[in-house]
Amino acid sequence: ACWARAYAAEAGSSAGWGPGIPQRLGHIASDFIPGCIIFTLVYFLAAGADDRRDPTSDTPNIILLGFFLAHYLHRGLIHPLIMRYSSKTTPLMITVSGLIGNAIFAAAISLYLALNTYPNNYEEDARFVIGAVLFWIGYAINRWADLRLRNLRRDNPGQYVIPHGFLFDYVVNPNYFGELIEWTGFAIASWSIAAAVWALFGASTFILRSKENLKWYREKFGDEFPAGRKALIPFVY
């Protein structure tokens, strides 16, 4: 999900959301706890409650479990530990609201995977294959964009600069674009209403934040900012 701060967010823009806490701690709490810990606990508790099933024997379910955990292991733990944040603190209630929202969707998706029985050889089904390909393409884009932004902050301490290269030449937020592709792929692969709602929720957030970021870049850099660069989806939006 996209509870982390966008690159262009100004420090102090979330005033009124409670006292500040360390940004890294807030990010880990809002993403890693629900995305990895709660998600895994719900899956094995729900699947293990049925004595007729071995929660580790359903191949597509376990693979999809791995997809979700791969995203949140990076987004909720590795990313916060290596990211160079523009602000050292984040309001407490931003973290709490992120944790609650992520926990609700993580539990719903995990419960579906724990209780759903896919057809035999579902891993060979077109839905699973197409969804898996989209998920990993989006995952790679999201990871690349995050690292690119981190390196920009490392190389330009205390400054805002215009990112360039690959998808940054087409959209302001390729990290959001990648995550949008990820969750679309996951919804297709899992063929789950809960995952589809999560993808739509994420899309609504990515659209709003990327629009705000595009506006910020244009105001900050004026004529220096490429006129044709879109907010989220290359050539489209």
PDB file of N, CA and C in Angstrom, residues 149-217:
ATOM      1  N   LEU A 149      15.064   7.133  -5.862  1.00  0.00           N
ATOM      2  CA  LEU A 149      14.773   8.285  -5.017  1.00  0.00           C
ATOM      3  C   LEU A 149      15.726   8.341  -3.826  1.00  0.00           C
ATOM      4  N   ARG A 150      16.026   7.183  -3.277  1.00  0.00           N
ATOM      5  CA  ARG A 150      16.976   7.143  -2.151  1.00  0.00           C
ATOM      6  C   ARG A 150      18.333   7.687  -2.582  1.00  0.00           C
ATOM      7  N   ASN A 151      18.792   7.272  -3.742  1.00  0.00           N
ATOM      8  CA  ASN A 151      20.102   7.721  -4.230  1.00  0.00           C
ATOM      9  C   ASN A 151      20.106   9.219  -4.537  1.00  0.00           C
ATOM     10  N   LEU A 152      18.967   9.746  -5.011  1.00  0.00           N
ATOM     11  CA  LEU A 152      18.876  11.183  -5.257  1.00  0.00           C
ATOM     12  C   LEU A 152      19.052  11.957  -3.956  1.00  0.00           C
ATOM     13  N   ARG A 153      18.439  11.469  -2.900  1.00  0.00           N
ATOM     14  CA  ARG A 153      18.574  12.144  -1.607  1.00  0.00           C
ATOM     15  C   ARG A 153      19.986  12.023  -1.064  1.00  0.00           C
ATOM     16  N   ARG A 154      20.613  10.891  -1.321  1.00  0.00           N
ATOM     17  CA  ARG A 154      21.999  10.706  -0.878  1.00  0.00           C
ATOM     18  C   ARG A 154      22.932  11.654  -1.613  1.00  0.00           C
ATOM     19  N   ASP A 155      22.711  11.801  -2.916  1.00  0.00           N
ATOM     20  CA  ASP A 155      23.607  12.625  -3.736  1.00  0.00           C
ATOM     21  C   ASP A 155      23.287  14.117  -3.667  1.00  0.00           C
ATOM     22  N   ASN A 156      22.093  14.460  -3.175  1.00  0.00           N
ATOM     23  CA  ASN A 156      21.693  15.871  -3.105  1.00  0.00           C
ATOM     24  C   ASN A 156      21.114  16.174  -1.729  1.00  0.00           C
ATOM     25  N   PRO A 157      21.912  16.056  -0.678  1.00  0.00           N
ATOM     26  CA  PRO A 157      21.399  16.249   0.689  1.00  0.00           C
ATOM     27  C   PRO A 157      20.813  17.643   0.895  1.00  0.00           C
ATOM     28  N   GLY A 158      19.611  17.657   1.473  1.00  0.00           N
ATOM     29  CA  GLY A 158      18.976  18.934   1.777  1.00  0.00           C
ATOM     30  C   GLY A 158      18.408  19.657   0.580  1.00  0.00           C
ATOM     31  N   GLN A 159      18.363  19.002  -0.579  1.00  0.00           N
ATOM     32  CA  GLN A 159      17.867  19.651  -1.791  1.00  0.00           C
ATOM     33  C   GLN A 159      16.769  18.817  -2.432  1.00  0.00           C
ATOM     34  N   TYR A 160      15.898  19.491  -3.187  1.00  0.00           N
ATOM     35  CA  TYR A 160      14.943  18.804  -4.043  1.00  0.00           C
ATOM     36  C   TYR A 160      15.437  18.912  -5.474  1.00  0.00           C
ATOM     37  N   VAL A 161      15.416  17.801  -6.188  1.00  0.00           N
ATOM     38  CA  VAL A 161      15.844  17.794  -7.588  1.00  0.00           C
ATOM     39  C   VAL A 161      14.795  17.061  -8.416  1.00  0.00           C
ATOM     40  N   ILE A 162      14.851  17.270  -9.715  1.00  0.00           N
ATOM     41  CA  ILE A 162      13.926  16.588 -10.625  1.00  0.00           C
ATOM     42  C   ILE A 162      14.519  15.232 -10.999  1.00  0.00           C
ATOM     43  N   PRO A 163      13.837  14.135 -10.676  1.00  0.00           N
ATOM     44  CA  PRO A 163      14.352  12.816 -11.071  1.00  0.00           C
ATOM     45  C   PRO A 163      14.278  12.630 -12.585  1.00  0.00           C
ATOM     46  N   HIS A 164      15.255  11.915 -13.129  1.00  0.00           N
ATOM     47  CA  HIS A 164      15.273  11.605 -14.558  1.00  0.00           C
ATOM     48  C   HIS A 164      15.670  10.149 -14.741  1.00  0.00           C
ATOM     49  N   GLY A 165      15.381   9.619 -15.915  1.00  0.00           N
ATOM     50  CA  GLY A 165      15.790   8.274 -16.268  1.00  0.00           C
ATOM     51  C   GLY A 165      14.662   7.269 -16.246  1.00  0.00           C
ATOM     52  N   PHE A 166      14.572   6.459 -17.301  1.00  0.00           N
ATOM     53  CA  PHE A 166      13.588   5.388 -17.435  1.00  0.00           C
ATOM     54  C   PHE A 166      12.190   5.947 -17.198  1.00  0.00           C
ATOM     55  N   LEU A 167      11.405   5.383 -16.291  1.00  0.00           N
ATOM     56  CA  LEU A 167      10.026   5.806 -16.110  1.00  0.00           C
ATOM     57  C   LEU A 167       9.891   7.197 -15.505  1.00  0.00           C
ATOM     58  N   PHE A 168      10.941   7.700 -14.850  1.00  0.00           N
ATOM     59  CA  PHE A 168      10.883   9.051 -14.320  1.00  0.00           C
ATOM     60  C   PHE A 168      10.796  10.090 -15.433  1.00  0.00           C
ATOM     61  N   ASP A 169      11.133   9.696 -16.654  1.00  0.00           N
ATOM     62  CA  ASP A 169      10.998  10.627 -17.774  1.00  0.00           C
ATOM     63  C   ASP A 169       9.547  10.721 -18.253  1.00  0.00           C
ATOM     64  N   TYR A 170       8.692   9.841 -17.753  1.00  0.00           N
ATOM     65  CA  TYR A 170       7.307   9.799 -18.211  1.00  0.00           C
ATOM     66  C   TYR A 170       6.291  10.128 -17.117  1.00  0.00           C
ATOM     67  N   VAL A 171       6.609   9.767 -15.865  1.00  0.00           N
ATOM     68  CA  VAL A 171       5.677  10.028 -14.766  1.00  0.00           C
ATOM     69  C   VAL A 171       6.443  10.528 -13.543  1.00  0.00           C
ATOM     70  N   VAL A 172       5.716  11.237 -12.687  1.00  0.00           N
ATOM     71  CA  VAL A 172       6.312  11.762 -11.465  1.00  0.00           C
ATOM     72  C   VAL A 172       6.564  10.651 -10.448  1.00  0.00           C
ATOM     73  N   ASN A 173       5.646   9.697 -10.384  1.00  0.00           N
ATOM     74  CA  ASN A 173       5.719   8.657  -9.362  1.00  0.00           C
ATOM     75  C   ASN A 173       5.727   7.246  -9.944  1.00  0.00           C
ATOM     76  N   PRO A 174       6.834   6.811 -10.552  1.00  0.00           N
ATOM     77  CA  PRO A 174       6.894   5.431 -11.034  1.00  0.00           C
ATOM     78  C   PRO A 174       6.824   4.410  -9.898  1.00  0.00           C
ATOM     79  N   ASN A 175       7.181   4.833  -8.665  1.00  0.00           N
ATOM     80  CA  ASN A 175       7.036   3.912  -7.532  1.00  0.00           C
ATOM     81  C   ASN A 175       5.565   3.574  -7.301  1.00  0.00           C
ATOM     82  N   TYR A 176       4.677   4.575  -7.389  1.00  0.00           N
ATOM     83  CA  TYR A 176       3.248   4.316  -7.262  1.00  0.00           C
ATOM     84  C   TYR A 176       2.729   3.519  -8.465  1.00  0.00           C
ATOM     85  N   PHE A 177       3.232   3.841  -9.648  1.00  0.00           N
ATOM     86  CA  PHE A 177       2.835   3.117 -10.857  1.00  0.00           C
ATOM     87  C   PHE A 177       3.184   1.635 -10.724  1.00  0.00           C
ATOM     88  N   GLY A 178       4.396   1.356 -10.219  1.00  0.00           N
ATOM     89  CA  GLY A 178       4.806  -0.028 -10.027  1.00  0.00           C
ATOM     90  C   GLY A 178       3.930  -0.742  -9.020  1.00  0.00           C
ATOM     91  N   GLU A 179       3.600  -0.068  -7.928  1.00  0.00           N
ATOM     92  CA  GLU A 179       2.770  -0.709  -6.907  1.00  0.00           C
ATOM     93  C   GLU A 179       1.349  -0.926  -7.417  1.00  0.00           C
ATOM     94  N   LEU A 180       0.857  -0.021  -8.253  1.00  0.00           N
ATOM     95  CA  LEU A 180      -0.455  -0.207  -8.868  1.00  0.00           C
ATOM     96  C   LEU A 180      -0.466  -1.471  -9.731  1.00  0.00           C
ATOM     97  N   ILE A 181       0.592  -1.676 -10.499  1.00  0.00           N
ATOM     98  CA  ILE A 181       0.696  -2.889 -11.316  1.00  0.00           C
ATOM     99  C   ILE A 181       0.784  -4.126 -10.426  1.00  0.00           C
ATOM    100  N   GLU A 182       1.558  -4.021  -9.353  1.00  0.00           N
ATOM    101  CA  GLU A 182       1.691  -5.135  -8.401  1.00  0.00           C
ATOM    102  C   GLU A 182       0.335  -5.621  -7.909  1.00  0.00           C
ATOM    103  N   TRP A 183      -0.450  -4.698  -7.344  1.00  0.00           N
ATOM    104  CA  TRP A 183      -1.702  -5.115  -6.719  1.00  0.00           C
ATOM    105  C   TRP A 183      -2.760  -5.498  -7.736  1.00  0.00           C
ATOM    106  N   THR A 184      -2.676  -4.936  -8.934  1.00  0.00           N
ATOM    107  CA  THR A 184      -3.567  -5.395 -10.006  1.00  0.00           C
ATOM    108  C   THR A 184      -3.238  -6.844 -10.350  1.00  0.00           C
ATOM    109  N   GLY A 185      -1.940  -7.137 -10.468  1.00  0.00           N
ATOM    110  CA  GLY A 185      -1.523  -8.506 -10.753  1.00  0.00           C
ATOM    111  C   GLY A 185      -1.909  -9.463  -9.637  1.00  0.00           C
ATOM    112  N   PHE A 186      -1.753  -9.032  -8.403  1.00  0.00           N
ATOM    113  CA  PHE A 186      -2.099  -9.900  -7.271  1.00  0.00           C
ATOM    114  C   PHE A 186      -3.601 -10.190  -7.255  1.00  0.00           C
ATOM    115  N   ALA A 187      -4.424  -9.185  -7.550  1.00  0.00           N
ATOM    116  CA  ALA A 187      -5.874  -9.389  -7.580  1.00  0.00           C
ATOM    117  C   ALA A 187      -6.259 -10.394  -8.661  1.00  0.00           C
ATOM    118  N   ILE A 188      -5.599 -10.311  -9.815  1.00  0.00           N
ATOM    119  CA  ILE A 188      -5.888 -11.254 -10.903  1.00  0.00           C
ATOM    120  C   ILE A 188      -5.418 -12.662 -10.529  1.00  0.00           C
ATOM    121  N   ALA A 189      -4.202 -12.765  -9.998  1.00  0.00           N
ATOM    122  CA  ALA A 189      -3.648 -14.070  -9.657  1.00  0.00           C
ATOM    123  C   ALA A 189      -4.439 -14.753  -8.553  1.00  0.00           C
ATOM    124  N   SER A 190      -4.850 -14.006  -7.556  1.00  0.00           N
ATOM    125  CA  SER A 190      -5.585 -14.604  -6.434  1.00  0.00           C
ATOM    126  C   SER A 190      -7.069 -14.751  -6.726  1.00  0.00           C
ATOM    127  N   TRP A 191      -7.543 -14.001  -7.724  1.00  0.00           N
ATOM    128  CA  TRP A 191      -8.964 -14.004  -8.113  1.00  0.00           C
ATOM    129  C   TRP A 191      -9.851 -13.808  -6.879  1.00  0.00           C
ATOM    130  N   SER A 192      -9.500 -12.774  -6.136  1.00  0.00           N
ATOM    131  CA  SER A 192     -10.124 -12.507  -4.849  1.00  0.00           C
ATOM    132  C   SER A 192     -10.776 -11.139  -4.833  1.00  0.00           C
ATOM    133  N   ILE A 193     -12.001 -11.068  -4.312  1.00  0.00           N
ATOM    134  CA  ILE A 193     -12.688  -9.789  -4.186  1.00  0.00           C
ATOM    135  C   ILE A 193     -11.936  -8.874  -3.223  1.00  0.00           C
ATOM    136  N   ALA A 194     -11.443  -9.455  -2.120  1.00  0.00           N
ATOM    137  CA  ALA A 194     -10.700  -8.662  -1.139  1.00  0.00           C
ATOM    138  C   ALA A 194      -9.465  -8.027  -1.772  1.00  0.00           C
ATOM    139  N   ALA A 195      -8.736  -8.799  -2.588  1.00  0.00           N
ATOM    140  CA  ALA A 195      -7.539  -8.275  -3.244  1.00  0.00           C
ATOM    141  C   ALA A 195      -7.908  -7.235  -4.303  1.00  0.00           C
ATOM    142  N   ALA A 196      -9.045  -7.433  -4.975  1.00  0.00           N
ATOM    143  CA  ALA A 196      -9.493  -6.464  -5.982  1.00  0.00           C
ATOM    144  C   ALA A 196      -9.861  -5.137  -5.324  1.00  0.00           C
ATOM    145  N   VAL A 197     -10.550  -5.200  -4.177  1.00  0.00           N
ATOM    146  CA  VAL A 197     -10.902  -3.979  -3.449  1.00  0.00           C
ATOM    147  C   VAL A 197      -9.634  -3.277  -2.961  1.00  0.00           C
ATOM    148  N   TRP A 198      -8.651  -4.059  -2.507  1.00  0.00           N
ATOM    149  CA  TRP A 198      -7.373  -3.493  -2.062  1.00  0.00           C
ATOM    150  C   TRP A 198      -6.670  -2.785  -3.218  1.00  0.00           C
ATOM    151  N   ALA A 199      -6.704  -3.393  -4.398  1.00  0.00           N
ATOM    152  CA  ALA A 199      -6.073  -2.774  -5.571  1.00  0.00           C
ATOM    153  C   ALA A 199      -6.776  -1.464  -5.925  1.00  0.00           C
ATOM    154  N   LEU A 200      -8.107  -1.443  -5.845  1.00  0.00           N
ATOM    155  CA  LEU A 200      -8.859  -0.224  -6.152  1.00  0.00           C
ATOM    156  C   LEU A 200      -8.611   0.854  -5.099  1.00  0.00           C
ATOM    157  N   PHE A 201      -8.530   0.449  -3.840  1.00  0.00           N
ATOM    158  CA  PHE A 201      -8.225   1.397  -2.770  1.00  0.00           C
ATOM    159  C   PHE A 201      -6.841   2.005  -2.989  1.00  0.00           C
ATOM    160  N   GLY A 202      -5.880   1.136  -3.322  1.00  0.00           N
ATOM    161  CA  GLY A 202      -4.535   1.624  -3.603  1.00  0.00           C
ATOM    162  C   GLY A 202      -4.525   2.574  -4.779  1.00  0.00           C
ATOM    163  N   ALA A 203      -5.269   2.232  -5.833  1.00  0.00           N
ATOM    164  CA  ALA A 203      -5.318   3.078  -7.027  1.00  0.00           C
ATOM    165  C   ALA A 203      -5.850   4.468  -6.688  1.00  0.00           C
ATOM    166  N   SER A 204      -6.891   4.526  -5.856  1.00  0.00           N
ATOM    167  CA  SER A 204      -7.449   5.834  -5.488  1.00  0.00           C
ATOM    168  C   SER A 204      -6.418   6.672  -4.746  1.00  0.00           C
ATOM    169  N   THR A 205      -5.620   6.023  -3.891  1.00  0.00           N
ATOM    170  CA  THR A 205      -4.583   6.737  -3.147  1.00  0.00           C
ATOM    171  C   THR A 205      -3.459   7.186  -4.073  1.00  0.00           C
ATOM    172  N   PHE A 206      -3.028   6.293  -4.970  1.00  0.00           N
ATOM    173  CA  PHE A 206      -1.946   6.630  -5.894  1.00  0.00           C
ATOM    174  C   PHE A 206      -2.345   7.782  -6.806  1.00  0.00           C
ATOM    175  N   ILE A 207      -3.593   7.785  -7.270  1.00  0.00           N
ATOM    176  CA  ILE A 207      -4.064   8.838  -8.165  1.00  0.00           C
ATOM    177  C   ILE A 207      -4.016  10.197  -7.471  1.00  0.00           C
ATOM    178  N   LEU A 208      -4.527  10.251  -6.245  1.00  0.00           N
ATOM    179  CA  LEU A 208      -4.563  11.516  -5.511  1.00  0.00           C
ATOM    180  C   LEU A 208      -3.154  12.014  -5.179  1.00  0.00           C
ATOM    181  N   ARG A 209      -2.303  11.112  -4.690  1.00  0.00           N
ATOM    182  CA  ARG A 209      -0.964  11.531  -4.278  1.00  0.00           C
ATOM    183  C   ARG A 209      -0.098  11.915  -5.464  1.00  0.00           C
ATOM    184  N   SER A 210      -0.205  11.167  -6.555  1.00  0.00           N
ATOM    185  CA  SER A 210       0.610  11.508  -7.718  1.00  0.00           C
ATOM    186  C   SER A 210       0.158  12.832  -8.325  1.00  0.00           C
ATOM    187  N   LYS A 211      -1.141  13.118  -8.279  1.00  0.00           N
ATOM    188  CA  LYS A 211      -1.652  14.402  -8.770  1.00  0.00           C
ATOM    189  C   LYS A 211      -1.097  15.545  -7.928  1.00  0.00           C
ATOM    190  N   GLU A 212      -1.097  15.357  -6.589  1.00  0.00           N
ATOM    191  CA  GLU A 212      -0.559  16.382  -5.694  1.00  0.00           C
ATOM    192  C   GLU A 212       0.939  16.570  -5.931  1.00  0.00           C
ATOM    193  N   ASN A 213       1.657  15.477  -6.154  1.00  0.00           N
ATOM    194  CA  ASN A 213       3.096  15.553  -6.379  1.00  0.00           C
ATOM    195  C   ASN A 213       3.431  16.253  -7.689  1.00  0.00           C
ATOM    196  N   LEU A 214       2.644  15.983  -8.729  1.00  0.00           N
ATOM    197  CA  LEU A 214       2.865  16.646 -10.016  1.00  0.00           C
ATOM    198  C   LEU A 214       2.662  18.152  -9.865  1.00  0.00           C
ATOM    199  N   LYS A 215       1.628  18.536  -9.148  1.00  0.00           N
ATOM    200  CA  LYS A 215       1.377  19.955  -8.894  1.00  0.00           C
ATOM    201  C   LYS A 215       2.540  20.577  -8.133  1.00  0.00           C
ATOM    202  N   TRP A 216       3.055  19.866  -7.141  1.00  0.00           N
ATOM    203  CA  TRP A 216       4.166  20.375  -6.331  1.00  0.00           C
ATOM    204  C   TRP A 216       5.411  20.584  -7.185  1.00  0.00           C
ATOM    205  N   TYR A 217       5.735  19.610  -8.033  1.00  0.00           N
ATOM    206  CA  TYR A 217       6.915  19.722  -8.891  1.00  0.00           C
ATOM    207  C   TYR A 217       6.793  20.909  -9.835  1.00  0.00           C
TER     208      TYR A 217
END
